[in-house]
Tab-separated table of N, CA and C and ligand atoms in Angstrom:
chain	number	residue	atom	x	y	z
A	22	MET	N	7.433	-12.425	6.897
A	22	MET	CA	6.635	-12.408	5.677
A	22	MET	C	6.209	-10.975	5.374
A	23	LYS	N	6.466	-10.570	4.123
A	23	LYS	CA	6.041	-9.230	3.724
A	23	LYS	C	4.521	-9.153	3.667
A	24	ARG	N	3.996	-7.971	3.960
A	24	ARG	CA	2.543	-7.774	3.862
A	24	ARG	C	2.263	-6.641	2.880
A	25	PRO	N	1.131	-6.736	2.158
A	25	PRO	CA	0.800	-5.647	1.224
A	25	PRO	C	0.499	-4.348	1.978
A	26	ILE	N	0.965	-3.233	1.414
A	26	ILE	CA	0.759	-1.916	2.031
A	26	ILE	C	-0.461	-1.256	1.401
A	27	LEU	N	-1.393	-0.816	2.225
A	27	LEU	CA	-2.589	-0.127	1.736
A	27	LEU	C	-2.192	1.213	1.136
A	28	ILE	N	-2.853	1.566	0.044
A	28	ILE	CA	-2.609	2.852	-0.606
A	28	ILE	C	-3.797	3.780	-0.334
A	29	HIS	N	-3.474	5.033	0.016
A	29	HIS	CA	-4.470	6.080	0.194
A	29	HIS	C	-5.199	6.316	-1.131
A	30	PRO	N	-6.496	6.581	-1.199
A	30	PRO	CA	-7.429	6.629	-0.057
A	30	PRO	C	-7.971	5.231	0.288
A	31	ASP	N	-8.028	4.978	1.591
A	31	ASP	CA	-8.552	3.702	2.093
A	31	ASP	C	-9.145	3.996	3.468
A	32	PRO	N	-10.400	3.554	3.710
A	32	PRO	CA	-11.037	3.899	4.987
A	32	PRO	C	-10.232	3.440	6.200
A	33	ARG	N	-9.447	2.363	6.048
A	33	ARG	CA	-8.665	1.860	7.193
A	33	ARG	C	-7.536	2.808	7.582
A	34	LEU	N	-7.146	3.687	6.644
A	34	LEU	CA	-6.091	4.660	6.967
A	34	LEU	C	-6.649	5.880	7.689
A	35	LYS	N	-7.967	5.919	7.858
A	35	LYS	CA	-8.598	7.080	8.513
A	35	LYS	C	-9.109	6.744	9.908
A	36	LYS	N	-8.849	5.525	10.378
A	36	LYS	CA	-9.411	5.066	11.646
A	36	LYS	C	-8.466	5.353	12.819
A	37	VAL	N	-9.064	5.565	13.996
A	37	VAL	CA	-8.281	5.640	15.227
A	37	VAL	C	-8.055	4.203	15.702
A	38	CYS	N	-6.797	3.824	15.887
A	38	CYS	CA	-6.460	2.442	16.235
A	38	CYS	C	-6.601	2.201	17.739
A	39	ALA	N	-6.821	0.931	18.070
A	39	ALA	CA	-7.067	0.559	19.470
A	39	ALA	C	-5.754	0.276	20.197
A	40	PRO	N	-5.651	0.676	21.484
A	40	PRO	CA	-4.463	0.336	22.265
A	40	PRO	C	-4.299	-1.190	22.351
A	41	VAL	N	-3.049	-1.633	22.422
A	41	VAL	CA	-2.757	-3.056	22.555
A	41	VAL	C	-2.770	-3.402	24.043
A	42	ALA	N	-3.584	-4.414	24.412
A	42	ALA	CA	-3.726	-4.763	25.834
A	42	ALA	C	-2.590	-5.692	26.275
A	43	ASP	N	-2.397	-6.809	25.598
A	43	ASP	CA	-1.181	-7.580	25.873
A	43	ASP	C	-0.561	-8.068	24.572
A	44	ILE	N	0.744	-8.237	24.641
A	44	ILE	CA	1.503	-8.473	23.424
A	44	ILE	C	1.599	-9.976	23.182
A	45	SER	N	0.786	-10.429	22.242
A	45	SER	CA	0.724	-11.860	21.904
A	45	SER	C	1.814	-12.206	20.893
A	46	ASP	N	2.017	-13.508	20.669
A	46	ASP	CA	2.954	-13.945	19.627
A	46	ASP	C	2.502	-13.460	18.252
A	47	ASP	N	1.181	-13.405	18.050
A	47	ASP	CA	0.655	-12.898	16.775
A	47	ASP	C	1.098	-11.453	16.545
A	48	LEU	N	1.061	-10.657	17.612
A	48	LEU	CA	1.449	-9.248	17.471
A	48	LEU	C	2.956	-9.110	17.256
A	49	ARG	N	3.735	-9.978	17.920
A	49	ARG	CA	5.188	-9.962	17.677
A	49	ARG	C	5.492	-10.346	16.233
A	50	GLN	N	4.752	-11.327	15.720
A	50	GLN	CA	4.920	-11.729	14.316
A	50	GLN	C	4.554	-10.573	13.386
A	51	LEU	N	3.460	-9.899	13.718
A	51	LEU	CA	3.043	-8.738	12.924
A	51	LEU	C	4.153	-7.694	12.894
A	52	ALA	N	4.770	-7.424	14.060
A	52	ALA	CA	5.854	-6.430	14.142
A	52	ALA	C	7.025	-6.853	13.252
A	53	ASP	N	7.385	-8.136	13.302
A	53	ASP	CA	8.472	-8.639	12.440
A	53	ASP	C	8.112	-8.472	10.969
A	54	ASP	N	6.876	-8.809	10.620
A	54	ASP	CA	6.412	-8.665	9.228
A	54	ASP	C	6.460	-7.207	8.785
A	55	MET	N	6.073	-6.316	9.694
A	55	MET	CA	6.072	-4.888	9.357
A	55	MET	C	7.500	-4.385	9.123
A	56	LEU	N	8.452	-4.833	9.944
A	56	LEU	CA	9.850	-4.421	9.739
A	56	LEU	C	10.346	-4.922	8.384
A	57	GLU	N	10.041	-6.182	8.074
A	57	GLU	CA	10.472	-6.750	6.795
A	57	GLU	C	9.863	-5.956	5.633
A	58	THR	N	8.578	-5.630	5.760
A	58	THR	CA	7.866	-4.875	4.722
A	58	THR	C	8.471	-3.477	4.561
A	59	MET	N	8.792	-2.850	5.712
A	59	MET	CA	9.364	-1.494	5.701
A	59	MET	C	10.741	-1.477	5.053
A	60	TYR	N	11.617	-2.405	5.457
A	60	TYR	CA	12.980	-2.432	4.895
A	60	TYR	C	12.941	-2.736	3.414
A	61	ASP	N	12.007	-3.610	3.016
A	61	ASP	CA	11.915	-4.013	1.617
A	61	ASP	C	11.439	-2.866	0.722
A	62	ALA	N	10.605	-1.974	1.283
A	62	ALA	CA	9.887	-0.977	0.457
A	62	ALA	C	10.809	-0.086	-0.411
A	63	PRO	N	11.893	0.558	0.010
A	63	PRO	CA	12.322	0.703	1.393
A	63	PRO	C	11.713	1.954	2.017
A	64	GLY	N	11.540	1.885	3.346
A	64	GLY	CA	11.027	3.039	4.079
A	64	GLY	C	11.698	3.112	5.430
A	65	ILE	N	11.393	4.186	6.185
A	65	ILE	CA	12.017	4.369	7.505
A	65	ILE	C	10.997	4.214	8.627
A	66	GLY	N	9.714	4.010	8.269
A	66	GLY	CA	8.703	3.808	9.299
A	66	GLY	C	7.470	3.174	8.691
A	67	LEU	N	6.717	2.444	9.515
A	67	LEU	CA	5.475	1.822	9.045
A	67	LEU	C	4.557	1.657	10.254
A	68	ALA	N	3.269	1.938	10.044
A	68	ALA	CA	2.284	1.811	11.121
A	68	ALA	C	1.318	0.667	10.777
A	69	ALA	N	0.811	-0.021	11.809
A	69	ALA	CA	-0.037	-1.202	11.594
A	69	ALA	C	-1.226	-0.941	10.648
A	70	PRO	N	-1.914	0.214	10.755
A	70	PRO	CA	-3.046	0.414	9.834
A	70	PRO	C	-2.624	0.383	8.366
A	71	GLN	N	-1.355	0.674	8.067
A	71	GLN	CA	-0.892	0.636	6.676
A	71	GLN	C	-0.859	-0.783	6.118
A	72	VAL	N	-0.870	-1.784	7.015
A	72	VAL	CA	-1.028	-3.164	6.539
A	72	VAL	C	-2.397	-3.704	6.963
A	73	GLY	N	-3.328	-2.795	7.264
A	73	GLY	CA	-4.719	-3.167	7.483
A	73	GLY	C	-5.045	-3.658	8.886
A	74	VAL	N	-4.130	-3.460	9.840
A	74	VAL	CA	-4.373	-3.895	11.221
A	74	VAL	C	-4.561	-2.646	12.088
A	75	LEU	N	-5.721	-2.555	12.748
A	75	LEU	CA	-6.051	-1.311	13.454
A	75	LEU	C	-5.649	-1.381	14.932
A	76	ASP	N	-4.388	-1.714	15.170
A	76	ASP	CA	-3.793	-1.738	16.511
A	76	ASP	C	-2.720	-0.665	16.610
A	77	ARG	N	-2.491	-0.189	17.855
A	77	ARG	CA	-1.496	0.866	18.037
A	77	ARG	C	-0.091	0.257	18.070
A	78	LEU	N	0.460	0.071	16.899
A	78	LEU	CA	1.791	-0.507	16.714
A	78	LEU	C	2.473	0.197	15.548
A	79	ILE	N	3.714	0.640	15.792
A	79	ILE	CA	4.530	1.217	14.715
A	79	ILE	C	5.924	0.596	14.754
A	80	VAL	N	6.596	0.615	13.606
A	80	VAL	CA	8.006	0.227	13.555
A	80	VAL	C	8.754	1.335	12.821
A	81	LEU	N	10.017	1.530	13.188
A	81	LEU	CA	10.818	2.523	12.491
A	81	LEU	C	12.303	2.210	12.618
A	82	ASP	N	13.048	2.748	11.668
A	82	ASP	CA	14.507	2.708	11.699
A	82	ASP	C	14.991	3.835	10.804
A	83	CYS	N	15.468	4.917	11.425
A	83	CYS	CA	15.856	6.105	10.661
A	83	CYS	C	17.366	6.208	10.476
A	84	VAL	N	18.110	5.124	10.754
A	84	VAL	CA	19.555	5.137	10.504
A	84	VAL	C	19.768	5.187	8.999
A	85	ARG	N	20.517	6.199	8.546
A	85	ARG	CA	20.686	6.337	7.101
A	85	ARG	C	22.147	6.315	6.665
A	86	GLU	N	23.054	6.555	7.623
A	86	GLU	CA	24.472	6.616	7.237
A	86	GLU	C	24.951	5.226	6.826
A	87	GLU	N	25.661	5.214	5.731
A	87	GLU	CA	26.319	4.010	5.237
A	87	GLU	C	27.207	3.434	6.340
A	88	GLY	N	27.089	2.141	6.596
A	88	GLY	CA	27.983	1.512	7.557
A	88	GLY	C	27.518	1.578	8.998
A	89	GLU	N	26.512	2.413	9.276
A	89	GLU	CA	25.940	2.453	10.628
A	89	GLU	C	25.085	1.204	10.840
A	90	PRO	N	25.138	0.620	12.044
A	90	PRO	CA	24.274	-0.544	12.269
A	90	PRO	C	22.800	-0.133	12.272
A	91	PRO	N	21.912	-1.007	11.776
A	91	PRO	CA	20.481	-0.673	11.797
A	91	PRO	C	19.965	-0.586	13.227
A	92	ARG	N	18.892	0.165	13.421
A	92	ARG	CA	18.278	0.246	14.744
A	92	ARG	C	16.772	0.076	14.610
A	93	PRO	N	16.326	-1.181	14.406
A	93	PRO	CA	14.882	-1.390	14.267
A	93	PRO	C	14.179	-1.192	15.611
A	94	LEU	N	13.187	-0.308	15.623
A	94	LEU	CA	12.409	-0.089	16.848
A	94	LEU	C	10.978	-0.572	16.623
A	95	VAL	N	10.463	-1.320	17.590
A	95	VAL	CA	9.072	-1.781	17.586
A	95	VAL	C	8.393	-1.096	18.767
A	96	MET	N	7.341	-0.340	18.483
A	96	MET	CA	6.665	0.431	19.532
A	96	MET	C	5.181	0.075	19.593
A	97	PHE	N	4.780	-0.510	20.725
A	97	PHE	CA	3.358	-0.692	20.994
A	97	PHE	C	2.878	0.479	21.841
A	98	ASN	N	1.681	0.965	21.547
A	98	ASN	CA	1.073	2.089	22.277
A	98	ASN	C	2.020	3.284	22.416
A	99	PRO	N	2.668	3.716	21.332
A	99	PRO	CA	3.584	4.859	21.447
A	99	PRO	C	2.812	6.144	21.707
A	100	GLU	N	3.417	7.014	22.478
A	100	GLU	CA	2.761	8.268	22.840
A	100	GLU	C	3.793	9.386	22.934
A	101	VAL	N	3.479	10.529	22.326
A	101	VAL	CA	4.321	11.724	22.505
A	101	VAL	C	3.901	12.368	23.808
A	102	ILE	N	4.835	12.445	24.779
A	102	ILE	CA	4.456	13.014	26.077
A	102	ILE	C	5.002	14.417	26.265
A	103	ALA	N	5.916	14.859	25.418
A	103	ALA	CA	6.383	16.248	25.453
A	103	ALA	C	6.953	16.601	24.084
A	104	SER	N	6.752	17.870	23.675
A	104	SER	CA	7.245	18.351	22.379
A	104	SER	C	7.959	19.678	22.564
A	105	SER	N	9.004	19.898	21.785
A	105	SER	CA	9.720	21.171	21.851
A	105	SER	C	8.895	22.272	21.196
A	106	ASP	N	9.144	23.521	21.608
A	106	ASP	CA	8.540	24.667	20.912
A	106	ASP	C	9.221	24.849	19.562
A	107	GLU	N	10.497	24.509	19.523
A	107	GLU	CA	11.247	24.638	18.280
A	107	GLU	C	10.691	23.654	17.246
A	108	MET	N	10.515	24.143	16.010
A	108	MET	CA	9.933	23.318	14.963
A	108	MET	C	10.986	22.968	13.918
A	109	ASN	N	10.645	21.978	13.108
A	109	ASN	CA	11.545	21.485	12.088
A	109	ASN	C	10.693	21.151	10.859
A	110	THR	N	11.200	21.458	9.679
A	110	THR	CA	10.456	21.146	8.457
A	110	THR	C	11.206	20.093	7.652
A	111	TYR	N	10.485	19.032	7.286
A	111	TYR	CA	11.068	17.963	6.469
A	111	TYR	C	10.195	17.731	5.249
A	112	ASP	N	10.817	17.287	4.192
A	112	ASP	CA	10.101	16.845	3.010
A	112	ASP	C	9.641	15.417	3.302
A	113	GLU	N	8.355	15.242	3.640
A	113	GLU	CA	7.876	13.932	4.068
A	113	GLU	C	7.269	13.144	2.913
A	114	GLY	N	7.357	11.838	3.050
A	114	GLY	CA	6.696	10.924	2.136
A	114	GLY	C	6.026	9.855	2.968
A	115	CYS	N	5.361	8.906	2.307
A	115	CYS	CA	4.633	7.876	3.043
A	115	CYS	C	4.492	6.660	2.139
A	116	LEU	N	4.700	5.470	2.690
A	116	LEU	CA	4.601	4.253	1.869
A	116	LEU	C	3.173	4.033	1.373
A	117	SER	N	2.179	4.671	2.001
A	117	SER	CA	0.790	4.562	1.543
A	117	SER	C	0.444	5.634	0.514
A	118	ILE	N	1.414	6.538	0.248
A	118	ILE	CA	1.218	7.607	-0.746
A	118	ILE	C	2.488	7.645	-1.595
A	119	PRO	N	2.709	6.607	-2.421
A	119	PRO	CA	4.003	6.449	-3.075
A	119	PRO	C	4.379	7.618	-3.977
A	120	ASP	N	5.659	7.978	-3.925
A	120	ASP	CA	6.269	8.967	-4.833
A	120	ASP	C	5.721	10.386	-4.685
A	121	GLN	N	5.069	10.683	-3.574
A	121	GLN	CA	4.568	12.038	-3.338
A	121	GLN	C	5.270	12.577	-2.080
A	122	TYR	N	5.788	13.779	-2.193
A	122	TYR	CA	6.527	14.366	-1.072
A	122	TYR	C	6.051	15.794	-0.862
A	123	ALA	N	6.041	16.223	0.403
A	123	ALA	CA	5.671	17.609	0.695
A	123	ALA	C	6.264	18.003	2.039
A	124	GLU	N	6.522	19.301	2.172
A	124	GLU	CA	7.110	19.805	3.409
A	124	GLU	C	6.067	19.855	4.510
A	125	VAL	N	6.430	19.287	5.673
A	125	VAL	CA	5.561	19.308	6.849
A	125	VAL	C	6.387	19.828	8.020
A	126	THR	N	5.792	20.731	8.799
A	126	THR	CA	6.473	21.300	9.957
A	126	THR	C	5.931	20.660	11.226
A	127	ARG	N	6.847	20.165	12.049
A	127	ARG	CA	6.473	19.499	13.306
A	127	ARG	C	7.468	19.905	14.394
A	128	PRO	N	7.129	19.642	15.676
A	128	PRO	CA	8.111	19.878	16.737
A	128	PRO	C	9.431	19.154	16.439
A	129	LYS	N	10.536	19.854	16.748
A	129	LYS	CA	11.860	19.324	16.401
A	129	LYS	C	12.287	18.181	17.314
A	130	VAL	N	11.894	18.266	18.600
A	130	VAL	CA	12.298	17.264	19.589
A	130	VAL	C	11.041	16.771	20.311
A	131	VAL	N	10.913	15.455	20.459
A	131	VAL	CA	9.765	14.902	21.195
A	131	VAL	C	10.232	13.817	22.172
A	132	ASP	N	9.552	13.758	23.303
A	132	ASP	CA	9.731	12.646	24.236
A	132	ASP	C	8.620	11.640	23.966
A	133	VAL	N	8.997	10.383	23.813
A	133	VAL	CA	8.024	9.345	23.454
A	133	VAL	C	8.114	8.202	24.457
A	134	THR	N	6.957	7.689	24.861
A	134	THR	CA	6.927	6.454	25.649
A	134	THR	C	6.302	5.354	24.786
A	135	TRP	N	6.725	4.128	25.025
A	135	TRP	CA	6.137	2.983	24.322
A	135	TRP	C	6.460	1.697	25.076
A	136	ILE	N	5.781	0.624	24.670
A	136	ILE	CA	6.031	-0.708	25.207
A	136	ILE	C	6.754	-1.500	24.120
A	137	ASP	N	7.824	-2.175	24.470
A	137	ASP	CA	8.540	-2.939	23.442
A	137	ASP	C	7.943	-4.344	23.301
A	138	ARG	N	8.536	-5.158	22.422
A	138	ARG	CA	7.974	-6.471	22.101
A	138	ARG	C	7.984	-7.419	23.296
A	139	ASP	N	8.812	-7.093	24.333
A	139	ASP	CA	8.842	-7.921	25.541
A	139	ASP	C	7.976	-7.340	26.660
A	140	GLY	N	7.218	-6.286	26.344
A	140	GLY	CA	6.326	-5.713	27.338
A	140	GLY	C	6.992	-4.689	28.250
A	141	LYS	N	8.218	-4.319	27.923
A	141	LYS	CA	8.960	-3.365	28.756
A	141	LYS	C	8.642	-1.932	28.330
A	142	LEU	N	8.450	-1.051	29.323
A	142	LEU	CA	8.139	0.358	29.052
A	142	LEU	C	9.428	1.128	28.758
A	143	HIS	N	9.400	1.948	27.701
A	143	HIS	CA	10.555	2.783	27.352
A	143	HIS	C	10.147	4.241	27.319
A	144	ARG	N	11.142	5.116	27.551
A	144	ARG	CA	10.953	6.538	27.321
A	144	ARG	C	12.239	7.059	26.698
A	145	GLU	N	12.096	7.792	25.613
A	145	GLU	CA	13.298	8.284	24.928
A	145	GLU	C	12.998	9.619	24.250
A	146	THR	N	14.049	10.431	24.137
A	146	THR	CA	13.948	11.710	23.440
A	146	THR	C	14.448	11.528	22.010
A	147	PHE	N	13.649	11.961	21.057
A	147	PHE	CA	14.028	11.861	19.649
A	147	PHE	C	14.167	13.256	19.050
A	148	ASP	N	15.122	13.374	18.124
A	148	ASP	CA	15.436	14.658	17.507
A	148	ASP	C	15.536	14.440	15.990
A	149	GLY	N	15.418	15.533	15.243
A	149	GLY	CA	15.675	15.469	13.799
A	149	GLY	C	14.747	14.506	13.083
A	150	LEU	N	15.330	13.717	12.160
A	150	LEU	CA	14.530	12.805	11.344
A	150	LEU	C	13.769	11.787	12.202
A	151	TRP	N	14.407	11.295	13.278
A	151	TRP	CA	13.721	10.336	14.161
A	151	TRP	C	12.450	10.946	14.747
A	152	ALA	N	12.548	12.222	15.163
A	152	ALA	CA	11.391	12.900	15.764
A	152	ALA	C	10.269	13.050	14.740
A	153	THR	N	10.635	13.452	13.513
A	153	THR	CA	9.633	13.592	12.453
A	153	THR	C	8.979	12.249	12.156
A	154	CYS	N	9.807	11.217	12.023
A	154	CYS	CA	9.302	9.895	11.645
A	154	CYS	C	8.357	9.346	12.722
A	155	VAL	N	8.756	9.444	13.993
A	155	VAL	CA	7.913	8.859	15.044
A	155	VAL	C	6.579	9.615	15.125
A	156	GLN	N	6.599	10.930	14.902
A	156	GLN	CA	5.342	11.692	14.909
A	156	GLN	C	4.467	11.311	13.713
A	157	HIS	N	5.091	11.150	12.556
A	157	HIS	CA	4.357	10.746	11.344
A	157	HIS	C	3.681	9.385	11.574
A	158	GLU	N	4.422	8.439	12.181
A	158	GLU	CA	3.862	7.093	12.388
A	158	GLU	C	2.755	7.102	13.445
A	159	ILE	N	2.946	7.866	14.523
A	159	ILE	CA	1.900	7.941	15.559
A	159	ILE	C	0.641	8.584	14.976
A	160	ASP	N	0.805	9.572	14.096
A	160	ASP	CA	-0.351	10.163	13.401
A	160	ASP	C	-1.185	9.078	12.709
A	161	HIS	N	-0.496	8.108	12.079
A	161	HIS	CA	-1.223	7.026	11.392
A	161	HIS	C	-2.176	6.308	12.355
A	162	LEU	N	-1.763	6.168	13.622
A	162	LEU	CA	-2.597	5.448	14.608
A	162	LEU	C	-3.841	6.246	14.965
A	163	ASN	N	-3.821	7.535	14.600
A	163	ASN	CA	-4.983	8.392	14.849
A	163	ASN	C	-5.697	8.752	13.546
A	164	GLY	N	-5.425	7.981	12.496
A	164	GLY	CA	-6.115	8.186	11.219
A	164	GLY	C	-5.671	9.419	10.471
A	165	LYS	N	-4.462	9.908	10.783
A	165	LYS	CA	-3.991	11.143	10.165
A	165	LYS	C	-2.799	10.878	9.256
A	166	LEU	N	-2.838	11.480	8.062
A	166	LEU	CA	-1.760	11.322	7.076
A	166	LEU	C	-1.011	12.638	6.924
A	167	PHE	N	0.213	12.578	6.391
A	167	PHE	CA	0.980	13.835	6.268
A	167	PHE	C	0.297	14.827	5.341
A	168	ILE	N	-0.488	14.333	4.382
A	168	ILE	CA	-1.178	15.254	3.468
A	168	ILE	C	-2.279	16.038	4.182
A	169	ASP	N	-2.695	15.573	5.367
A	169	ASP	CA	-3.685	16.326	6.146
A	169	ASP	C	-3.106	17.634	6.680
A	170	TYR	N	-1.774	17.782	6.641
A	170	TYR	CA	-1.141	19.044	7.040
A	170	TYR	C	-1.076	20.038	5.890
A	171	LEU	N	-1.396	19.593	4.679
A	171	LEU	CA	-1.257	20.454	3.503
A	171	LEU	C	-2.563	21.200	3.249
A	172	GLY	N	-2.500	22.190	2.380
A	172	GLY	CA	-3.711	22.894	1.981
A	172	GLY	C	-4.605	21.975	1.168
A	173	PRO	N	-5.917	22.318	1.067
A	173	PRO	CA	-6.877	21.439	0.390
A	173	PRO	C	-6.556	21.176	-1.082
A	174	MET	N	-5.993	22.174	-1.780
A	174	MET	CA	-5.685	21.988	-3.207
A	174	MET	C	-4.625	20.905	-3.401
A	175	LYS	N	-3.543	21.056	-2.638
A	175	LYS	CA	-2.420	20.127	-2.749
A	175	LYS	C	-2.876	18.718	-2.329
A	176	ARG	N	-3.670	18.665	-1.251
A	176	ARG	CA	-4.139	17.366	-0.751
A	176	ARG	C	-5.008	16.670	-1.811
A	177	GLN	N	-5.905	17.443	-2.424
A	177	GLN	CA	-6.786	16.858	-3.456
A	177	GLN	C	-6.007	16.388	-4.668
A	178	MET	N	-4.982	17.171	-5.016
A	178	MET	CA	-4.182	16.801	-6.172
A	178	MET	C	-3.497	15.444	-5.923
A	179	ILE	N	-2.932	15.305	-4.735
A	179	ILE	CA	-2.240	14.050	-4.390
A	179	ILE	C	-3.249	12.899	-4.310
A	180	THR	N	-4.409	13.157	-3.710
A	180	THR	CA	-5.421	12.100	-3.579
A	180	THR	C	-5.875	11.616	-4.955
A	181	ARG	N	-6.049	12.561	-5.897
A	181	ARG	CA	-6.458	12.162	-7.255
A	181	ARG	C	-5.393	11.306	-7.927
A	182	LYS	N	-4.131	11.681	-7.717
A	182	LYS	CA	-3.042	10.862	-8.286
A	182	LYS	C	-3.072	9.448	-7.716
A	183	MET	N	-3.365	9.339	-6.412
A	183	MET	CA	-3.399	8.023	-5.771
A	183	MET	C	-4.594	7.199	-6.268
A	184	GLN	N	-5.732	7.878	-6.502
A	184	GLN	CA	-6.897	7.172	-7.034
A	184	GLN	C	-6.587	6.607	-8.415
A	185	LYS	N	-5.875	7.401	-9.203
A	185	LYS	CA	-5.492	6.948	-10.531
A	185	LYS	C	-4.518	5.775	-10.428
A	186	LEU	N	-3.539	5.891	-9.523
A	186	LEU	CA	-2.562	4.805	-9.322
A	186	LEU	C	-3.270	3.501	-8.955
A	187	LYS	N	-4.263	3.611	-8.072
A	187	LYS	CA	-4.991	2.394	-7.643
A	187	LYS	C	-5.792	1.800	-8.806
A	188	ARG	N	-6.389	2.675	-9.614
A	188	ARG	CA	-7.144	2.188	-10.788
A	188	ARG	C	-6.191	1.469	-11.748
A	189	ASP	N	-5.035	2.097	-11.997
A	189	ASP	CA	-4.051	1.508	-12.913
A	189	ASP	C	-3.571	0.161	-12.398
A	190	ARG	N	-3.306	0.087	-11.071
A	190	ARG	CA	-2.817	-1.165	-10.486
A	190	ARG	C	-3.895	-2.261	-10.546
A	191	ALA	N	-5.158	-1.864	-10.348
A	191	ALA	CA	-6.262	-2.836	-10.363
A	191	ALA	C	-6.417	-3.433	-11.758
A	192	ARG	N	-6.155	-2.591	-12.779
A	192	ARG	CA	-6.237	-3.067	-14.164
A	192	ARG	C	-5.076	-4.011	-14.487
A	193	GLY	N	-3.960	-3.811	-13.788
A	193	GLY	CA	-2.823	-4.713	-13.981
A	193	GLY	C	-1.862	-4.185	-14.993
B	21	ZN	ZN1	3.118	7.177	6.452
């Protein structure tokens, strides 16, 4: 089932999310719903706070080549445990900040640990778009958005556009 995506500014997007203690069927259902919501949007990553749930859960799939099989990843309690000195700049966007893009510089390669939907611990090295996406999604679990990397002028401009978008949507 698709879930509505919160649009910035929203206090729930600024919260530090709680670690998941054990993975219930409800949380597995939430992960499935988040993947469906992400693919439908379409997007390459989604964090639980973006659907109003303040748990440390993200989903992502950065496969973009035509004909490549999808690779949906569900990560509970994801953590960056090592980052490269080498940096990479991507034009980032966010499903909670529709149609706004800006360049963000982050470590190019990261090692990430997480628990999967069956409770199994994983560790993997991510590079390129995957590395950017997983860092962007983990930031969401700490109440941080990609616009927080921008200067105050640019951030305010985007926030005002989002406030207007929300007003327009509320009016219908
Ligand atoms: Zn985002």
